[in-house]
Tab-separated table of C-alpha atoms and ligand atoms in Angstrom:
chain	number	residue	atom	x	y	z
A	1	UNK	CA	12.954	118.837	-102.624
A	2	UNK	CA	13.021	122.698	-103.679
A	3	UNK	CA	16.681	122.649	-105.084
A	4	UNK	CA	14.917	124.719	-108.567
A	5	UNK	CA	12.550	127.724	-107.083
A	6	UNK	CA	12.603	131.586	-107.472
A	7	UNK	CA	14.553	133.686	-104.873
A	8	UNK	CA	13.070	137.464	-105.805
A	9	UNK	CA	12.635	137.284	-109.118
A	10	UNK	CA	15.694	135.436	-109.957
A	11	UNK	CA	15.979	131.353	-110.479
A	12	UNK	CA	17.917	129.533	-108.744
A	13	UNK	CA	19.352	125.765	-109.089
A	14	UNK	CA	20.482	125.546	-104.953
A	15	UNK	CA	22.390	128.283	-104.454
A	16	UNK	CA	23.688	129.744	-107.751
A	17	UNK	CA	21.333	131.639	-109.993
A	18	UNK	CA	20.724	129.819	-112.966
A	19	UNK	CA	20.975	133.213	-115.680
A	20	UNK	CA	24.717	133.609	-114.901
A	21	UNK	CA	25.143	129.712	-115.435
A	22	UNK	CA	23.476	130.080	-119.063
A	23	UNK	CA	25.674	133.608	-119.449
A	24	UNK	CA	28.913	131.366	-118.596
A	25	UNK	CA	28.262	128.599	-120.353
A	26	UNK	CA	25.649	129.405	-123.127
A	27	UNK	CA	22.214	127.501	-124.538
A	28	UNK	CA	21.055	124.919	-124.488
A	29	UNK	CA	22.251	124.294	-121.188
A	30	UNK	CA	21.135	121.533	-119.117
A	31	UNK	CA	21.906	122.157	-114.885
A	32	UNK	CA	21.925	119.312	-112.598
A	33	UNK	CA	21.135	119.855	-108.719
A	34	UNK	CA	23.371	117.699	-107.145
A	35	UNK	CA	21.384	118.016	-103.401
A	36	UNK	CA	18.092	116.837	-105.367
A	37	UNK	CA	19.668	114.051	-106.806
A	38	UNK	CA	21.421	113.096	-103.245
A	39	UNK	CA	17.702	113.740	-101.507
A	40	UNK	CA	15.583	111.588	-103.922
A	41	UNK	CA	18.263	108.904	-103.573
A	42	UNK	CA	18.490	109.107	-99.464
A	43	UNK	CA	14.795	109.573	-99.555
A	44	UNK	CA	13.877	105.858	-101.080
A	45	UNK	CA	16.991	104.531	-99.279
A	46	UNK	CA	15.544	104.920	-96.223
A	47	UNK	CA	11.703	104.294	-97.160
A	48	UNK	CA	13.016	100.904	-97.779
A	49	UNK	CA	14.693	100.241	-94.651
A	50	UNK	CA	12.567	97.552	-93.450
A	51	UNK	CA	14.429	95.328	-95.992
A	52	UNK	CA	17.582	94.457	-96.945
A	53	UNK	CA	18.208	96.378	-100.579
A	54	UNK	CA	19.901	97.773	-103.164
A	55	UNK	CA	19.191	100.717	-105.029
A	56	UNK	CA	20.240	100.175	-108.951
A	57	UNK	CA	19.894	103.679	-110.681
A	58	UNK	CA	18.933	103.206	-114.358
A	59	UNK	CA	21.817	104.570	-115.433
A	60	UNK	CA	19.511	104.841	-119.363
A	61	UNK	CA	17.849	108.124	-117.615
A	62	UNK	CA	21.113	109.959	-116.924
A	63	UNK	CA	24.515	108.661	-117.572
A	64	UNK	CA	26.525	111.775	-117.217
A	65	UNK	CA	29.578	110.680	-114.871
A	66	UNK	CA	29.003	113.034	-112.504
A	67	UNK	CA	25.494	111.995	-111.891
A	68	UNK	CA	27.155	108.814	-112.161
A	69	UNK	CA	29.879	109.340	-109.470
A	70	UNK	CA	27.149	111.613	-106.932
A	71	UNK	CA	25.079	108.309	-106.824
A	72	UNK	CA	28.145	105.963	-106.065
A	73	UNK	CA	29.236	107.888	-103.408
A	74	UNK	CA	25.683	107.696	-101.845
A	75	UNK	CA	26.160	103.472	-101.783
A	76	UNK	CA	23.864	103.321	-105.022
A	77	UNK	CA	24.372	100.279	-107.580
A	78	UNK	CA	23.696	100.712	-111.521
A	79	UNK	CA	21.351	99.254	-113.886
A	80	UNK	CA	22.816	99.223	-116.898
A	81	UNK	CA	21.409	98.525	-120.481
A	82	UNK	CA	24.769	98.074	-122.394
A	83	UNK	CA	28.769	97.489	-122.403
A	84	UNK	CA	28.684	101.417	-122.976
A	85	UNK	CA	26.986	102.246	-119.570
A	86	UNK	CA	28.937	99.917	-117.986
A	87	UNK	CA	32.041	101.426	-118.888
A	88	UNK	CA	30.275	104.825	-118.027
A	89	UNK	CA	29.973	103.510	-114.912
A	90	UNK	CA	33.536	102.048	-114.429
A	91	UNK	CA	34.821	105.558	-115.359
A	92	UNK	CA	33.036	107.441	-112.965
A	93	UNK	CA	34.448	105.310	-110.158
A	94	UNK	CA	31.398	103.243	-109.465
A	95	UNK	CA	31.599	99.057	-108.845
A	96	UNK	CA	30.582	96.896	-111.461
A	97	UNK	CA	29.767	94.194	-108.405
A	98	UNK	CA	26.914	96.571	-108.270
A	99	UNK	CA	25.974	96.315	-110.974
A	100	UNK	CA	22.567	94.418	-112.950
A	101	UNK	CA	22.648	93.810	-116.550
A	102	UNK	CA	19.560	94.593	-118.715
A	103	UNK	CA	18.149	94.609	-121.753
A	104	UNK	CA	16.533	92.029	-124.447
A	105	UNK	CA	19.820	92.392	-126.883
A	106	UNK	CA	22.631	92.390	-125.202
A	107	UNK	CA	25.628	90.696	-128.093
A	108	UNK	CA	28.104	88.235	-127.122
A	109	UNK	CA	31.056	91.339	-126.605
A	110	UNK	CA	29.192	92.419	-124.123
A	111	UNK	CA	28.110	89.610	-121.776
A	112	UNK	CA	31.644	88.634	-122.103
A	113	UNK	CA	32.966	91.991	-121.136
A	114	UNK	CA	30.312	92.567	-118.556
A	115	UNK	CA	31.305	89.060	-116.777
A	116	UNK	CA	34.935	89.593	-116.834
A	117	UNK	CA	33.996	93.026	-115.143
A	118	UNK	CA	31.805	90.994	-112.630
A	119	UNK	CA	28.718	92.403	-112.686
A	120	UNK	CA	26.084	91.049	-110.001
A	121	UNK	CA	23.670	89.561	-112.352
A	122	UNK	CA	22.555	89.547	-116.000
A	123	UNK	CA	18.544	90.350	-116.155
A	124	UNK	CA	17.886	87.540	-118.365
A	125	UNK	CA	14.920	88.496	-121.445
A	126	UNK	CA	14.674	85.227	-123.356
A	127	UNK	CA	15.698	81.646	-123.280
A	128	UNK	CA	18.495	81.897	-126.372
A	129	UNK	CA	19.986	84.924	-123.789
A	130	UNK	CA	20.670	81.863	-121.371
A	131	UNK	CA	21.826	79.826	-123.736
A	132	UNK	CA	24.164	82.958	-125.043
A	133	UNK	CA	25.361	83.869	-121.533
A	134	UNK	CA	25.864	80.178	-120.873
A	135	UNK	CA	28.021	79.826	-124.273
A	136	UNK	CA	30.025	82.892	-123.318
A	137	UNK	CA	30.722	82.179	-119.454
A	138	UNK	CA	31.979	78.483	-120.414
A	139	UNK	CA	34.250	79.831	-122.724
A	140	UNK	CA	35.453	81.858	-120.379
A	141	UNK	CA	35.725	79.213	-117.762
A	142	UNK	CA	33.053	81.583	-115.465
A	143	UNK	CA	29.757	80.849	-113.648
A	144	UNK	CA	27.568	83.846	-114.940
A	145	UNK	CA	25.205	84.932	-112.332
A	146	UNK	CA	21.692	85.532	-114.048
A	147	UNK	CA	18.099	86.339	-112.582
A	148	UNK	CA	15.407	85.965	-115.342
A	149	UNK	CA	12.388	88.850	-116.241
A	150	UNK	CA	9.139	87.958	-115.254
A	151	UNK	CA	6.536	89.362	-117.209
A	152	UNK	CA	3.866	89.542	-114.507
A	153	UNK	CA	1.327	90.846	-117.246
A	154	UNK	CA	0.013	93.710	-115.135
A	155	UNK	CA	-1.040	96.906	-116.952
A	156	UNK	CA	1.065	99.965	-115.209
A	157	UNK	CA	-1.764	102.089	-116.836
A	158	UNK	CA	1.040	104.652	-118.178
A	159	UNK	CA	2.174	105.476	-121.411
A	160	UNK	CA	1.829	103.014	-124.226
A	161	UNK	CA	5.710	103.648	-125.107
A	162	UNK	CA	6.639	103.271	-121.616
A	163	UNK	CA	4.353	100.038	-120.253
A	164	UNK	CA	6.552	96.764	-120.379
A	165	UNK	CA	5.007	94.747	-118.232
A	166	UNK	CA	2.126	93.239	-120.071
A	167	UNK	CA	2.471	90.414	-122.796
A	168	UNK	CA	1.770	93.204	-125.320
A	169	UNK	CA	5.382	93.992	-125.335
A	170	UNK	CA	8.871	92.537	-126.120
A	171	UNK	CA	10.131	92.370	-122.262
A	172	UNK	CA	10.604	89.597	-119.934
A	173	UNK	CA	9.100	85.849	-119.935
A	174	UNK	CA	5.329	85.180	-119.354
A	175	UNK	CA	4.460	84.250	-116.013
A	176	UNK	CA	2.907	81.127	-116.828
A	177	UNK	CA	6.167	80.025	-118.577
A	178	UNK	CA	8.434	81.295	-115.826
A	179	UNK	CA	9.006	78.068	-113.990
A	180	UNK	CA	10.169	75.827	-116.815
A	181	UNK	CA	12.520	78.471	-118.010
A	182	UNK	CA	14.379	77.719	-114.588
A	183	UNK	CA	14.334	74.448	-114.620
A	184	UNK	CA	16.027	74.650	-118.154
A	185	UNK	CA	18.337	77.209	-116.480
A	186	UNK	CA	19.126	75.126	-113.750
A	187	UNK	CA	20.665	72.578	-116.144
A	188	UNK	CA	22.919	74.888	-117.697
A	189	UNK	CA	26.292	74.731	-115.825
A	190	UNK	CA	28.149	77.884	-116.216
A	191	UNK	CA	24.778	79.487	-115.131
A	192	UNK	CA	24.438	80.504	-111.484
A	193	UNK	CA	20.662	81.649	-110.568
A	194	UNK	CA	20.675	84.427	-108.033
A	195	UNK	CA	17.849	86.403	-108.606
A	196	UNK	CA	14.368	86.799	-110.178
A	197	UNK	CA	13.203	90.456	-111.829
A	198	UNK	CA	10.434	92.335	-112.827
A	199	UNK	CA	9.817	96.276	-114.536
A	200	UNK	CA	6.130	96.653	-115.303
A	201	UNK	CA	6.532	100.066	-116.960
A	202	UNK	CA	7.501	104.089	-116.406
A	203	UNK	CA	6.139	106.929	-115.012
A	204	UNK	CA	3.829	105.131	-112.918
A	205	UNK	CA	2.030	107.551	-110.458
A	206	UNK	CA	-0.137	105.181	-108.285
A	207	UNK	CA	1.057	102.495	-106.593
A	208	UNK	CA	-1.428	99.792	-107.220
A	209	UNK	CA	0.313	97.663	-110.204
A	210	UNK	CA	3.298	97.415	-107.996
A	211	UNK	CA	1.365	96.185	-105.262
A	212	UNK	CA	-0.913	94.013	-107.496
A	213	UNK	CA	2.443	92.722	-109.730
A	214	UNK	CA	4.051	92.233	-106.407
A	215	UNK	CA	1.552	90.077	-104.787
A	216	UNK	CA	0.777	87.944	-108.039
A	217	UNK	CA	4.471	86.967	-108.354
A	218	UNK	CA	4.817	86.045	-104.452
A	219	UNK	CA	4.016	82.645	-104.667
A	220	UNK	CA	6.684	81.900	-107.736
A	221	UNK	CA	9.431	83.702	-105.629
A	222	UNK	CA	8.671	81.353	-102.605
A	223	UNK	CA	8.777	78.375	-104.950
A	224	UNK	CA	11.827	79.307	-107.163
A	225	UNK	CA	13.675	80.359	-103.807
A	226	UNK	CA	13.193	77.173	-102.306
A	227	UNK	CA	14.608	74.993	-105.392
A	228	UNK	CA	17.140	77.349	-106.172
A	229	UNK	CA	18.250	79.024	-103.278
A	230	UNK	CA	17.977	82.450	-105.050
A	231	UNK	CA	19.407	85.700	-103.267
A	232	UNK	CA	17.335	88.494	-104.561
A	233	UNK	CA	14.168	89.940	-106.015
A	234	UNK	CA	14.388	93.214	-108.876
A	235	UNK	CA	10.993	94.729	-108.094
A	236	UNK	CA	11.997	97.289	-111.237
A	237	UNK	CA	12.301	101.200	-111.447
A	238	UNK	CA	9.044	102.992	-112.490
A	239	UNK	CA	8.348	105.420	-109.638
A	240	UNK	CA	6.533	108.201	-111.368
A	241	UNK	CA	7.317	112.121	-110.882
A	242	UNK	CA	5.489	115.245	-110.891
A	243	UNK	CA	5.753	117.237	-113.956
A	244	UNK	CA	3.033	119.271	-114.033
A	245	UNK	CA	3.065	121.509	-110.590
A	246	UNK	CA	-0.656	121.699	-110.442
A	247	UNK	CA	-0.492	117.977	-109.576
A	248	UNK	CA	2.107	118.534	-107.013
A	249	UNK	CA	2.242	117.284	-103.346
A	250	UNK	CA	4.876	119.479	-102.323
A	251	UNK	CA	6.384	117.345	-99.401
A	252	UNK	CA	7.582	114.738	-102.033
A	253	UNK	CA	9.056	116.830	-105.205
A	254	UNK	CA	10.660	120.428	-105.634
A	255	UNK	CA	7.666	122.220	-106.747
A	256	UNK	CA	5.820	124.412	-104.262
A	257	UNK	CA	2.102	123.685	-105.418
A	258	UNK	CA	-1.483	123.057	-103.841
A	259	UNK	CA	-1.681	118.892	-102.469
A	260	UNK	CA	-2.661	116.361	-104.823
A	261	UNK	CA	-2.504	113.732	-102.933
A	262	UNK	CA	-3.102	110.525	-105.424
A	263	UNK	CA	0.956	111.075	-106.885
A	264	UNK	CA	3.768	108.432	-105.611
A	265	UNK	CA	5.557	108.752	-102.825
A	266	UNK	CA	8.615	107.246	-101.669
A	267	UNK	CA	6.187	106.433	-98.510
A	268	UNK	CA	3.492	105.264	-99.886
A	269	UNK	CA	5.709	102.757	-102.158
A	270	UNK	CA	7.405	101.049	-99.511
A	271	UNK	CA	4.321	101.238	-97.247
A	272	UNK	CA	2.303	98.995	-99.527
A	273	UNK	CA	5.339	96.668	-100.447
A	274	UNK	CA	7.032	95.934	-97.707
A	275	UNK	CA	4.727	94.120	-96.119
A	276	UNK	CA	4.790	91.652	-99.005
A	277	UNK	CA	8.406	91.756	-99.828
A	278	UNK	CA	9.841	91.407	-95.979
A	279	UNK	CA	8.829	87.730	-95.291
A	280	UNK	CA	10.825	86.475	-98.501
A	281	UNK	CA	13.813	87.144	-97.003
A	282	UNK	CA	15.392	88.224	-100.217
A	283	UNK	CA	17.482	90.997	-100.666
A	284	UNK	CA	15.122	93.252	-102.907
A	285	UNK	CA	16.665	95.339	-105.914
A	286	UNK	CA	15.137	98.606	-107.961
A	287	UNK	CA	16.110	100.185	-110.868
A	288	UNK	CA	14.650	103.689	-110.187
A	289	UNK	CA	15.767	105.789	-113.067
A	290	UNK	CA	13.151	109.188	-113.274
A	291	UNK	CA	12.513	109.405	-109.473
A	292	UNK	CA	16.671	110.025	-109.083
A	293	UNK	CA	17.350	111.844	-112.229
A	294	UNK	CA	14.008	113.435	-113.411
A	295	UNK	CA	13.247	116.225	-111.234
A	296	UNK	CA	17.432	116.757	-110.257
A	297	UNK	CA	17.453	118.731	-114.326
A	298	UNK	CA	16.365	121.532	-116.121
A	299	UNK	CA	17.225	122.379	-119.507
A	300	UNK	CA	17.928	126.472	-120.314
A	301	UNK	CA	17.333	127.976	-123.219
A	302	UNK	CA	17.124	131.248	-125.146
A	303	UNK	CA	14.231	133.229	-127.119
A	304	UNK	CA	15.710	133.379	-130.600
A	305	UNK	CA	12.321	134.763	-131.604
A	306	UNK	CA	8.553	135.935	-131.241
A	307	UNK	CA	6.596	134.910	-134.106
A	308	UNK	CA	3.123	135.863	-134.159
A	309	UNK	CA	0.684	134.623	-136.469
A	310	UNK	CA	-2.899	135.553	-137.163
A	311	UNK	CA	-3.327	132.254	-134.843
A	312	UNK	CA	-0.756	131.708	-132.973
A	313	UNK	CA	2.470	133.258	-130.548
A	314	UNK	CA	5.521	131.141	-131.347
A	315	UNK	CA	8.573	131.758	-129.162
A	316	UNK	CA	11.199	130.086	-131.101
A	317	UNK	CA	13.775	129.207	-129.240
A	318	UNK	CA	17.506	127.669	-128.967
A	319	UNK	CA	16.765	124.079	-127.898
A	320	UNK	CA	15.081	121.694	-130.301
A	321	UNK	CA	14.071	118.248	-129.947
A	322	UNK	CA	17.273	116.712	-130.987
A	323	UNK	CA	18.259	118.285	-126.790
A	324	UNK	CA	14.857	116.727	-125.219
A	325	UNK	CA	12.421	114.900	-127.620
A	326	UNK	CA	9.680	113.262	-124.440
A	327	UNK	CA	7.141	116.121	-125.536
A	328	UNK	CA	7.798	115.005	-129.310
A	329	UNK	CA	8.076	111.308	-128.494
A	330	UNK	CA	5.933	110.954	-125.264
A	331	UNK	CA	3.487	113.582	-125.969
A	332	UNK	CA	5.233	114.696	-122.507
A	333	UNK	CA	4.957	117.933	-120.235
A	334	UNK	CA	7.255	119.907	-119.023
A	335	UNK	CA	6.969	122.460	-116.954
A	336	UNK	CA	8.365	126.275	-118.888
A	337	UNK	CA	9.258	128.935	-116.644
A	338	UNK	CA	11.398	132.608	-117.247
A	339	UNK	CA	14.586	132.677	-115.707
A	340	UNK	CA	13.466	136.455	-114.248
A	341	UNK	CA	9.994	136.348	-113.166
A	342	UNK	CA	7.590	138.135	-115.111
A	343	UNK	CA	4.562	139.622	-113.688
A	344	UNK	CA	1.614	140.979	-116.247
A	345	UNK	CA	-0.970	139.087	-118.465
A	346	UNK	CA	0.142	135.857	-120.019
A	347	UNK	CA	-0.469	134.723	-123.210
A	348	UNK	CA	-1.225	131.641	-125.404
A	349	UNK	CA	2.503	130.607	-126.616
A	350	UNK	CA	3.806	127.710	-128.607
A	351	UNK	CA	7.610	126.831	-127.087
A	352	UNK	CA	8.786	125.635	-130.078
A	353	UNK	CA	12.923	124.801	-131.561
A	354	UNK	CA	14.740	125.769	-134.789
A	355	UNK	CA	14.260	122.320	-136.097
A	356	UNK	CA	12.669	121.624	-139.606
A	357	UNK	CA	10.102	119.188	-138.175
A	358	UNK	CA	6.228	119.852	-137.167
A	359	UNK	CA	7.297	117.700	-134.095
A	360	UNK	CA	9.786	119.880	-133.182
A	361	UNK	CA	7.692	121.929	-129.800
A	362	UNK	CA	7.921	121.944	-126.140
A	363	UNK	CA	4.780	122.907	-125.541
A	364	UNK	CA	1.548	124.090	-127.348
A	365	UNK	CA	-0.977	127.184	-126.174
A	366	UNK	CA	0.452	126.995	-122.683
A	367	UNK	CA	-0.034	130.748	-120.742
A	368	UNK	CA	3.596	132.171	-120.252
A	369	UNK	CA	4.993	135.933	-119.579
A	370	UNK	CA	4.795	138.136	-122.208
A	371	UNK	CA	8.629	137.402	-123.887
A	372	UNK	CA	10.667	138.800	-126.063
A	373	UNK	CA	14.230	138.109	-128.033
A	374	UNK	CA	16.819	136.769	-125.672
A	375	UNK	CA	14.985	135.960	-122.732
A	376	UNK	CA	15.938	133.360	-121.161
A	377	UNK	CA	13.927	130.202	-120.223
A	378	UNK	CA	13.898	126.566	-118.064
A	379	UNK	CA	11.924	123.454	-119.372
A	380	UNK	CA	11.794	121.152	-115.740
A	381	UNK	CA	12.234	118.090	-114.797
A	382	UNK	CA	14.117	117.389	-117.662
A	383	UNK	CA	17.312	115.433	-115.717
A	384	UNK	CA	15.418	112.005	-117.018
A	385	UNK	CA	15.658	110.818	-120.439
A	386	UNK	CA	16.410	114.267	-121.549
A	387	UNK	CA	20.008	114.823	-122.527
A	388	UNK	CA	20.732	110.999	-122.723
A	389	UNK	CA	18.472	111.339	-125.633
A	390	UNK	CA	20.482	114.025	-127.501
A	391	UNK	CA	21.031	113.654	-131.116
A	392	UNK	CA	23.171	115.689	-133.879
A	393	UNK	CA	19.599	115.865	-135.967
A	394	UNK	CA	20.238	118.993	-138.223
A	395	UNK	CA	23.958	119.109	-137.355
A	396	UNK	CA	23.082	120.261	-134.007
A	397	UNK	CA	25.799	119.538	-131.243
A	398	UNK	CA	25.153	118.454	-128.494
A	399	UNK	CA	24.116	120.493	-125.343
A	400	UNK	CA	26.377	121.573	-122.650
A	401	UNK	CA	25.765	120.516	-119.138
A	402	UNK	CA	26.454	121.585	-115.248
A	403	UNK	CA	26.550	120.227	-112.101
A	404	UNK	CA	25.394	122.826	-109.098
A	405	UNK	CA	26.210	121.870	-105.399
A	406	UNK	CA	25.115	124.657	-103.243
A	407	UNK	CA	26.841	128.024	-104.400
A	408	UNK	CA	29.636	125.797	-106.351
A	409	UNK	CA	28.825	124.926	-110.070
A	410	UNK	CA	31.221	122.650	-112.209
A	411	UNK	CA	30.923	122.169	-116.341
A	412	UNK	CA	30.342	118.750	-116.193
A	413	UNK	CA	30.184	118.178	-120.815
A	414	UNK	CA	31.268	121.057	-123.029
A	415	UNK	CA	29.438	121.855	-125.522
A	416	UNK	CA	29.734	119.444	-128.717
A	417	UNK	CA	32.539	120.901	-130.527
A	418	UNK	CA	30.406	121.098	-134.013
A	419	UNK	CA	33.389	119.414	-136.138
A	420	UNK	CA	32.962	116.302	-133.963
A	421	UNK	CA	29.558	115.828	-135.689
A	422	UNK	CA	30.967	114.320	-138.771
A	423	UNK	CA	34.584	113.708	-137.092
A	424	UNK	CA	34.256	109.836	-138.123
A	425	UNK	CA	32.614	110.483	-141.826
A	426	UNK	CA	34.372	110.367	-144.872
A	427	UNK	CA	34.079	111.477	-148.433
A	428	UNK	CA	34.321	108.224	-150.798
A	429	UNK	CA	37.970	107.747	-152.123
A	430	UNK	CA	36.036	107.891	-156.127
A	431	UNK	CA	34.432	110.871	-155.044
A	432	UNK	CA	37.126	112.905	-154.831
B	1	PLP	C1	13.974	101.863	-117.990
B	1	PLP	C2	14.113	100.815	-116.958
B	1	PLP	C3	14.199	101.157	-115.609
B	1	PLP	C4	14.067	102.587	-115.115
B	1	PLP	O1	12.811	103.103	-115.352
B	1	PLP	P1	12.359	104.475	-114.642
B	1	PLP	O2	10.967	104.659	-115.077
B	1	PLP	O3	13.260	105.547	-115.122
B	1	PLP	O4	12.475	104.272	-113.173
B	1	PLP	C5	14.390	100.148	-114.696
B	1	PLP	N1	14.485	98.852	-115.079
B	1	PLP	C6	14.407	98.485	-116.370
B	1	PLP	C7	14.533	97.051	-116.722
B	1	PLP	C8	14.210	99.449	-117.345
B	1	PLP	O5	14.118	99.073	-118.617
């Protein structure tokens, strides 16, 4: 995918340079590329092939409704995370019969809502969820349909805040245990068992702990499909993207780069595990999340200044963690790059925001173009877990965003008005 890439010395999101989009619609700015999110989509889609399946996007790495909506109309499902994204999901037209429930919390409002919507199964975290869902359906006078986490405790040898699958974490049931849960299950009558699911972890750029989780829960799928006739198996999202060019392989993401070889691909990923998955006979479910959304945004923003110390070049500029807090929270990269390409020497910068917190950086001593006050500038692959993170920290509203499709470009959320901020606060009645 190349839907982000100079033309001259200009940037471009497709077809519509992306200076005139921050010019329109100010900073921070996030721009979505509508043809990358369509491409990564149709590009698993059809690696899978050899199998019956269903693509869930985690709707937790980008819930704006016309991401949303671009990813129903390409046949996608939704993995959703709470009665909120669900009713994201409803509004942007998509079908809650699509839809898989997860999440280790989810409160008795919303398995109730999310059954009278009929979603296709509840990814079950814990035995007093069953008991919950089972309480809730019966009162209803429903059969919930439920598949149950596995926890296959295989180490997706990513990021500590973004590994579930081992039994260091709060996710899913221990393998060993698996089997009686069921059988517990199976006694509960307003319980239907359709599926089983697993989701070792994020950002996982080698395909092994798939393969290896894959192949150690085989034998348990053949068994529990056997007693309880289930329909599918949730292999989980965690495909892994490039963020850093310089580990590119250029036929896979946008970024036009030297091969490195060892990252992900679509290809590679259903390569290894359809082999394994075919002869079940299941229907086989993933959650992608980052491989959709992750490379399909950028966010924009402006130098509000160049600070230099006897140390250090800080470009301050108009987006701050409360907009996109992975390099803060994940010690995460993202890629920084001028909207008008700047020849010349670079220099030893600190990206960092307005906000009164150390943590508060993009990036430290990368090399950038010499900048000045009110360039203009794109953090990448920021479409995942970026903007669904946003918070008013500082009394900061929310960023604006746009969708691009070819030369046509659509606001797609205005800018938080900054009165909305504290729109449900009040001053105490004594106060006054
Ligand atoms: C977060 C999550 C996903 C999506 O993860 P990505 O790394 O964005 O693909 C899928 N399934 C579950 C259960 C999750 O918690």
């Amino acid at each position: 995918m190349h839907s982000f890439r100079y033309s001259g010395k200009k940037f471009f999101c497709e077809g519509v340079d992306v200076q005139a989009l921050a010019e329109k619609f100010g900073t921070p700015l996030y721009v979505y590329s509508q043809a990358t999110l369509e491409g990564h989509f149709q590009k698993l889609d059809q690696a899978m092939s050899g199998v019956e399946h269903l693509i869930c996007f985690a709707v937790k790495s980008n819930s704006n409704l016309s991401v949303l909506r671009t990813l129903a109309n390409q046949g996608g499902g939704f993995d959703i995370v709470s009665s909120g994204e669900l009713q994201r999901v409803i509004a942007a037209g998509g079908d809650p019969r699509r839809c898989v429930f997860a999440g280790v919390g989810k409160s008795e409002e919303e398995i109730e809502f999310a059954l009278r919507r009929g979603v296709y199964s509840f990814n079950v975290e814990s035995e007093a969820e069953l008991q919950r869902i089972n309480r809730v359906a019966a009162g209803l006078k429903k059969v919930a349909p439920v598949a149950i986490r596995v926890n296959p405790n295989v180490d997706a040898g990513t990021h500590a805040k973004i590994t579930t699958g081992t039994y260091e974490n709060k996710f899913g049931i221990a393998f060993e245990e698996i089997e009686g849960v069921y059988a517990r299950a199976s006694k509960l009558k307003h319980l239907q068992l359709r599926g089983l699911q697993m989701h070792i972890g994020s950002q996982l750029t080698d395909v092994k702990p798939f393969e290896l989780a894959v192949r150690k829960i085989l034998p348990l799928v053949e068994r529990l499909k056997a007693k309880y006739a289930l329909e599918f198996l949730s292999i989980g999202g965690g495909l892994g993207i490039v963020y850093d060019p310089a580990l590119a392989s250029g036929e896979e993401v946008w970024w036009e780069t030297p091969a490195a070889k060892k990252i992900l691909t679509p290809k590679t990923y259903a390569e290894r595990l359809i082999p394994l998955l075919q002869p079940l006979g299941l229907r086989i479910l993933m959650e992608p999340g980052r491989f959709i959304s992750g490379n399909a945004g950028i966010l924009v923003t402006k130098v509000e200044y160049v600070k230099r110390t006897g140390k250090k070049n800080f470009l301050i500029v108009d987006a701050a963690m409360n907009d996109l807090i992975r390099p803060a929270f994940y010690d995460a990269y993202h890629e920084i790059v001028p909207l008008r390409q700047k020849a010349g020497v670079k220099v030893a910068s600190d990206v960092v925001g307005p906000i009164c917190e150390s943590g508060d950086y993009f990036c430290k001593d990368r090399p950038l173009p010499k900048l000045g006050e009110g360039d203009l500038l794109a953090l990448l692959s920021a479409g995942a877990y970026g903007s669904v993170m946003g918070s008013n920290y500082n009394a900061r509203p929310l960023a604006a965003e746009v969708l691009v499709n070819g030369k046509q470009f659509a606001p797609v959320r205005e800018r938080q008005p900054v009165k909305e901020i504290w729109a449900g606060e009040k001053v105490a009645a004594w106060l006054k």
